[in-house]
mmCIF file of C-alpha atoms in Angstrom:
data_model
loop_
_atom_site.group_PDB
_atom_site.id
_atom_site.type_symbol
_atom_site.label_atom_id
_atom_site.label_comp_id
_atom_site.label_asym_id
_atom_site.label_seq_id
_atom_site.Cartn_x
_atom_site.Cartn_y
_atom_site.Cartn_z
ATOM 1 C CA PHE A 1 5.941 8.809 0.490
ATOM 2 C CA LEU A 2 5.180 5.072 0.482
ATOM 3 C CA SER A 3 1.472 4.243 0.482
ATOM 4 C CA ILE A 4 0.696 1.745 3.247
ATOM 5 C CA ASP A 5 -2.447 -0.400 3.526
ATOM 6 C CA PRO A 6 -2.632 -3.042 6.279
ATOM 7 C CA ARG A 7 -4.707 -5.350 4.069
ATOM 8 C CA ARG A 8 -1.915 -5.675 1.530
ATOM 9 C CA ALA A 9 0.020 -8.958 1.652
ATOM 10 C CA ASN A 10 3.538 -8.749 3.102
ATOM 11 C CA ILE A 11 3.118 -5.063 3.888
ATOM 12 C CA TYR A 12 5.790 -5.098 6.609
ATOM 13 C CA GLU A 13 8.360 -6.690 4.299
ATOM 14 C CA LEU A 14 7.500 -4.223 1.519
ATOM 15 C CA PHE A 15 7.952 -1.358 3.972
ATOM 16 C CA LEU A 16 11.381 -2.628 5.059
ATOM 17 C CA GLU A 17 12.449 -3.021 1.438
ATOM 18 C CA ALA A 18 11.277 0.498 0.543
ATOM 19 C CA PHE A 19 13.362 2.086 3.285
ATOM 20 C CA LYS A 20 16.596 0.198 2.726
ATOM 21 C CA GLN A 21 19.602 2.449 2.384
ATOM 22 C CA GLY A 22 19.852 3.749 -1.159
ATOM 23 C CA ASN A 23 16.130 3.543 -1.866
ATOM 24 C CA HIS A 24 14.192 6.726 -2.422
ATOM 25 C CA PHE A 25 11.224 6.643 -0.067
ATOM 26 C CA PHE A 26 11.194 9.375 2.545
ATOM 27 C CA GLY A 27 7.957 8.917 4.500
ATOM 28 C CA VAL A 28 4.763 6.878 4.837
ATOM 29 C CA LYS A 29 1.239 7.756 3.622
ATOM 30 C CA ILE A 30 -1.901 6.406 5.311
ATOM 31 C CA TYR A 31 -5.407 6.723 3.836
ATOM 32 C CA PRO A 32 -7.905 5.271 6.363
ATOM 33 C CA GLY A 33 -10.988 6.260 4.354
ATOM 34 C CA LEU A 34 -10.171 3.464 1.905
ATOM 35 C CA GLY A 35 -11.380 0.950 4.470
ATOM 36 C CA TYR A 36 -9.245 0.555 7.603
ATOM 37 C CA LEU A 37 -8.460 2.254 10.896
ATOM 38 C CA PRO A 38 -5.034 3.814 11.437
ATOM 39 C CA SER A 39 -4.548 1.746 14.602
ATOM 40 C CA ASP A 40 -4.863 -1.579 12.744
ATOM 41 C CA TYR A 41 -2.488 -3.981 14.517
ATOM 42 C CA ARG A 42 -0.729 -4.798 11.232
ATOM 43 C CA LEU A 43 0.496 -1.201 11.034
ATOM 44 C CA LEU A 44 1.938 -1.053 14.555
ATOM 45 C CA PRO A 45 5.360 -2.580 13.696
ATOM 46 C CA ILE A 46 5.692 -0.001 10.914
ATOM 47 C CA TYR A 47 4.883 2.867 13.273
ATOM 48 C CA GLU A 48 7.443 1.495 15.718
ATOM 49 C CA ILE A 49 10.196 1.788 13.119
ATOM 50 C CA CYS A 50 8.942 5.167 11.915
ATOM 51 C CA GLU A 51 9.103 6.480 15.472
ATOM 52 C CA LYS A 52 12.570 5.045 16.068
ATOM 53 C CA PHE A 53 14.090 6.421 12.860
ATOM 54 C CA LYS A 54 11.995 9.600 12.684
ATOM 55 C CA ILE A 55 10.298 8.628 9.427
ATOM 56 C CA PRO A 56 7.415 11.092 8.904
ATOM 57 C CA VAL A 57 3.892 9.724 8.524
ATOM 58 C CA LEU A 58 1.218 11.581 6.563
ATOM 59 C CA THR A 59 -2.443 10.641 6.832
ATOM 60 C CA HIS A 60 -5.565 11.826 5.083
ATOM 61 C CA CYS A 61 -7.749 13.648 7.615
ATOM 62 C CA GLY A 62 -10.038 15.777 5.505
ATOM 63 C CA GLY A 63 -13.032 15.286 3.252
ATOM 64 C CA GLU A 64 -14.591 12.006 2.211
ATOM 65 C CA SER A 65 -14.495 12.276 -1.576
ATOM 66 C CA VAL A 66 -12.241 9.194 -1.833
ATOM 67 C CA THR A 67 -13.561 6.271 0.215
ATOM 68 C CA THR A 68 -14.236 2.587 0.510
ATOM 69 C CA ASP A 69 -17.363 1.709 -1.478
ATOM 70 C CA ASN A 70 -18.842 -0.319 1.401
ATOM 71 C CA THR A 71 -21.532 0.887 3.804
ATOM 72 C CA GLU A 72 -20.681 -1.777 6.392
ATOM 73 C CA ILE A 73 -17.145 -2.988 7.041
ATOM 74 C CA THR A 74 -15.136 -4.934 9.592
ATOM 75 C CA VAL A 75 -11.925 -3.258 10.718
ATOM 76 C CA PHE A 76 -9.332 -3.567 13.466
ATOM 77 C CA ARG A 77 -8.805 -1.033 16.236
ATOM 78 C CA LEU A 78 -5.485 -2.337 17.544
ATOM 79 C CA GLU A 79 -6.176 -6.082 17.922
ATOM 80 C CA GLU A 80 -9.933 -5.679 18.395
ATOM 81 C CA GLU A 81 -12.190 -6.467 15.448
ATOM 82 C CA ILE A 82 -15.083 -4.020 15.187
ATOM 83 C CA SER A 83 -17.886 -3.278 12.714
ATOM 84 C CA LEU A 84 -18.621 0.126 11.244
ATOM 85 C CA LYS A 85 -21.711 1.022 9.237
ATOM 86 C CA GLY A 86 -23.236 4.122 7.723
ATOM 87 C CA ASP A 87 -26.059 5.258 5.472
ATOM 88 C CA ASN A 88 -23.578 5.669 2.628
ATOM 89 C CA ARG A 89 -19.883 5.176 1.883
ATOM 90 C CA LYS A 90 -18.989 8.716 2.956
ATOM 91 C CA LYS A 91 -20.528 8.156 6.387
ATOM 92 C CA VAL A 92 -18.332 5.097 6.820
ATOM 93 C CA ALA A 93 -15.219 6.917 5.640
ATOM 94 C CA GLN A 94 -15.989 9.768 8.017
ATOM 95 C CA GLN A 95 -15.631 7.361 10.937
ATOM 96 C CA LEU A 96 -12.387 5.961 9.549
ATOM 97 C CA ASN A 97 -10.893 9.439 9.030
ATOM 98 C CA GLU A 98 -11.659 10.789 12.504
ATOM 99 C CA PRO A 99 -8.503 12.245 14.116
ATOM 100 C CA ASN A 100 -9.505 10.678 17.451
ATOM 101 C CA GLU A 101 -8.696 7.275 15.964
ATOM 102 C CA TRP A 102 -5.033 8.277 15.923
ATOM 103 C CA LYS A 103 -4.974 8.510 19.722
ATOM 104 C CA PHE A 104 -4.727 4.724 19.861
ATOM 105 C CA VAL A 105 -1.518 4.995 17.818
ATOM 106 C CA LEU A 106 -0.004 8.061 19.460
ATOM 107 C CA ASP A 107 -0.567 6.712 22.966
ATOM 108 C CA ARG A 108 1.702 3.814 21.988
ATOM 109 C CA PHE A 109 4.137 5.843 19.907
ATOM 110 C CA PRO A 110 4.149 9.370 21.375
ATOM 111 C CA ASN A 111 7.243 10.412 19.397
ATOM 112 C CA LEU A 112 5.807 9.393 16.035
ATOM 113 C CA LYS A 113 5.973 12.307 13.584
ATOM 114 C CA LEU A 114 2.448 12.457 12.189
ATOM 115 C CA ASN A 115 0.820 15.011 9.890
ATOM 116 C CA LEU A 116 -2.995 15.128 9.756
ATOM 117 C CA GLY A 117 -3.435 16.158 6.140
ATOM 118 C CA HIS A 118 -6.086 18.836 5.399
ATOM 119 C CA CYS A 119 -6.533 19.488 9.127
ATOM 120 C CA GLY A 120 -10.032 18.064 9.254
ATOM 121 C CA GLY A 121 -11.373 19.181 5.884
ATOM 122 C CA ASP A 122 -13.405 22.150 4.695
ATOM 123 C CA SER A 123 -16.677 21.165 6.392
ATOM 124 C CA SER A 124 -14.819 20.919 9.723
ATOM 125 C CA TRP A 125 -13.452 24.437 9.246
ATOM 126 C CA GLU A 126 -16.948 25.703 8.466
ATOM 127 C CA GLU A 127 -18.166 24.203 11.763
ATOM 128 C CA TYR A 128 -15.186 25.698 13.576
ATOM 129 C CA LEU A 129 -16.007 29.140 12.192
ATOM 130 C CA ASP A 130 -19.631 28.747 13.312
ATOM 131 C CA GLY A 131 -18.454 28.081 16.860
ATOM 132 C CA LYS A 132 -19.355 24.402 16.715
ATOM 133 C CA SER A 133 -17.137 21.603 17.950
ATOM 134 C CA SER A 134 -15.433 19.965 14.979
ATOM 135 C CA ARG A 135 -12.427 17.960 13.904
ATOM 136 C CA VAL A 136 -10.441 21.191 13.973
ATOM 137 C CA ASN A 137 -11.001 21.543 17.715
ATOM 138 C CA VAL A 138 -10.078 17.899 18.236
ATOM 139 C CA ILE A 139 -6.872 18.303 16.239
ATOM 140 C CA ILE A 140 -5.818 21.485 18.033
ATOM 141 C CA ASP A 141 -6.409 19.798 21.399
ATOM 142 C CA MET A 142 -4.494 16.707 20.318
ATOM 143 C CA MET A 143 -1.529 18.842 19.251
ATOM 144 C CA LYS A 144 -1.318 20.162 22.806
ATOM 145 C CA VAL A 145 -0.914 16.591 24.075
ATOM 146 C CA TYR A 146 1.179 14.931 21.361
ATOM 147 C CA LYS A 147 4.353 16.938 20.800
ATOM 148 C CA HIS A 148 5.142 15.528 17.356
ATOM 149 C CA LEU A 149 1.685 15.898 15.822
ATOM 150 C CA TYR A 150 1.361 18.262 12.845
ATOM 151 C CA ALA A 151 -1.532 19.371 10.620
ATOM 152 C CA ASP A 152 -1.475 20.934 7.173
ATOM 153 C CA PHE A 153 -3.811 23.369 5.476
ATOM 154 C CA SER A 154 -3.851 24.205 1.785
ATOM 155 C CA PHE A 155 -6.620 22.420 -0.078
ATOM 156 C CA HIS A 156 -9.074 25.039 1.251
ATOM 157 C CA LEU A 157 -7.207 28.013 -0.195
ATOM 158 C CA ILE A 158 -9.972 29.000 -2.594
ATOM 159 C CA GLU A 159 -12.450 29.510 0.273
ATOM 160 C CA PRO A 160 -11.739 33.005 1.692
ATOM 161 C CA SER A 161 -13.888 32.432 4.787
ATOM 162 C CA LEU A 162 -11.976 29.272 5.674
ATOM 163 C CA ASN A 163 -8.692 31.133 5.314
ATOM 164 C CA ILE A 164 -9.979 33.653 7.846
ATOM 165 C CA GLY A 165 -10.632 30.821 10.296
ATOM 166 C CA TYR A 166 -7.164 29.425 9.720
ATOM 167 C CA ILE A 167 -5.504 32.777 10.405
ATOM 168 C CA GLU A 168 -7.628 33.245 13.521
ATOM 169 C CA ALA A 169 -6.678 29.790 14.808
ATOM 170 C CA LEU A 170 -2.980 30.484 14.250
ATOM 171 C CA ASN A 171 -3.199 33.871 15.911
ATOM 172 C CA ASP A 172 -5.035 32.585 19.001
ATOM 173 C CA ILE A 173 -2.484 32.528 21.832
ATOM 174 C CA SER A 174 -4.187 29.480 23.360
ATOM 175 C CA ASN A 175 -3.359 27.530 20.189
ATOM 176 C CA GLY A 176 0.404 27.752 20.629
ATOM 177 C CA ALA A 177 1.028 24.117 19.739
ATOM 178 C CA PHE A 178 -1.004 24.505 16.551
ATOM 179 C CA ALA A 179 1.028 27.533 15.493
ATOM 180 C CA GLU A 180 4.272 25.651 16.147
ATOM 181 C CA ARG A 181 3.275 22.632 14.050
ATOM 182 C CA ALA A 182 0.861 23.854 11.385
ATOM 183 C CA LEU A 183 2.035 23.203 7.827
ATOM 184 C CA TYR A 184 1.297 24.602 4.403
ATOM 185 C CA GLY A 185 1.051 21.249 2.791
ATOM 186 C CA THR A 186 -0.701 18.670 0.753
ATOM 187 C CA ASP A 187 -2.917 18.996 -2.312
ATOM 188 C CA PHE A 188 -2.282 22.720 -2.798
ATOM 189 C CA TRP A 189 -2.365 22.152 -6.559
ATOM 190 C CA VAL A 190 -5.820 20.504 -6.492
ATOM 191 C CA VAL A 191 -7.494 23.878 -6.100
ATOM 192 C CA CYS A 192 -6.386 24.780 -9.619
ATOM 193 C CA ALA A 193 -9.535 23.056 -10.867
ATOM 194 C CA ALA A 194 -11.772 25.000 -8.508
ATOM 195 C CA GLY A 195 -10.400 28.510 -8.351
ATOM 196 C CA ASN A 196 -7.550 30.943 -8.867
ATOM 197 C CA LEU A 197 -4.622 29.321 -7.054
ATOM 198 C CA PHE A 198 -2.221 32.208 -7.625
ATOM 199 C CA LYS A 199 -4.616 34.785 -6.234
ATOM 200 C CA SER A 200 -5.573 32.605 -3.256
ATOM 201 C CA GLN A 201 -1.952 31.877 -2.382
ATOM 202 C CA GLU A 202 -1.030 35.534 -2.570
ATOM 203 C CA LYS A 203 -3.843 36.448 -0.170
ATOM 204 C CA ILE A 204 -3.047 33.865 2.478
ATOM 205 C CA LEU A 205 0.695 34.570 2.316
ATOM 206 C CA LEU A 206 -0.002 38.230 2.996
ATOM 207 C CA ASP A 207 -2.283 37.270 5.891
ATOM 208 C CA LEU A 208 0.392 34.984 7.343
ATOM 209 C CA ALA A 209 2.963 37.767 7.068
ATOM 210 C CA LYS A 210 0.683 40.123 9.021
ATOM 211 C CA ILE A 211 0.697 37.773 12.027
ATOM 212 C CA ASN A 212 4.422 36.961 11.685
ATOM 213 C CA MET A 213 3.732 33.335 10.770
ATOM 214 C CA LEU A 214 5.095 33.217 7.234
ATOM 215 C CA ASN A 215 8.469 31.628 8.023
ATOM 216 C CA LYS A 216 6.943 29.174 10.462
ATOM 217 C CA ILE A 217 4.309 27.875 8.065
ATOM 218 C CA LEU A 218 6.425 27.809 4.913
ATOM 219 C CA SER A 219 9.754 26.737 6.367
ATOM 220 C CA ASN A 220 10.393 26.188 10.066
ATOM 221 C CA ASN A 221 7.477 23.891 10.843
ATOM 222 C CA SER A 222 7.983 21.848 7.679
ATOM 223 C CA ASN A 223 11.688 21.403 8.392
ATOM 224 C CA SER A 224 10.807 20.209 11.876
ATOM 225 C CA TYR A 225 8.315 17.665 10.557
ATOM 226 C CA LEU A 226 10.509 16.345 7.781
ATOM 227 C CA PHE A 227 14.038 16.514 9.118
ATOM 228 C CA LYS A 228 14.314 16.827 12.920
#
């Protein structure tokens, strides 16, 4: 996937060059926590082409371990210049990574294929499990509205309690859109440094099989996001 940052010079031309026939880029990666909002007006022409040609877009929407190092920044929400500030860099990045910020994009490009990577992050899943409103709730509700919105879950594999929440969310009949577009996705290998990846994968695959979601998560939903 091609990494896109609206502050980079000639970003639109670089995007067009990357996706010329014969080149090897397949999708676009957005990382708002580095210091911009996903609805930045300089990204809109890129989203327009991605929607038209069904180029998948992947965005970070999880924890704030990688961020801008500023505690006060000026960013663009569409064409409007706004200021964001926080007590520390993570507080700023948290605002930039909020899934709600993507509504400004998806309202303009409702057929854009977008994956919210990490599905809110581990702290959001902890809040969800505690019955609190969190990014997870926001994402699930957004998926009911935007028919080409996806979300992946895999970085949290080493946390058994979070896996329980994930299975419960998939198995909840009211979360039909989430079940249809949940992905087993990004950063699955990162947990190698924090736990037993093989054991964690085996457990969640068995849990997915019990609720008849194995093929959806590992194959059908991913094929839909990437190729349809």
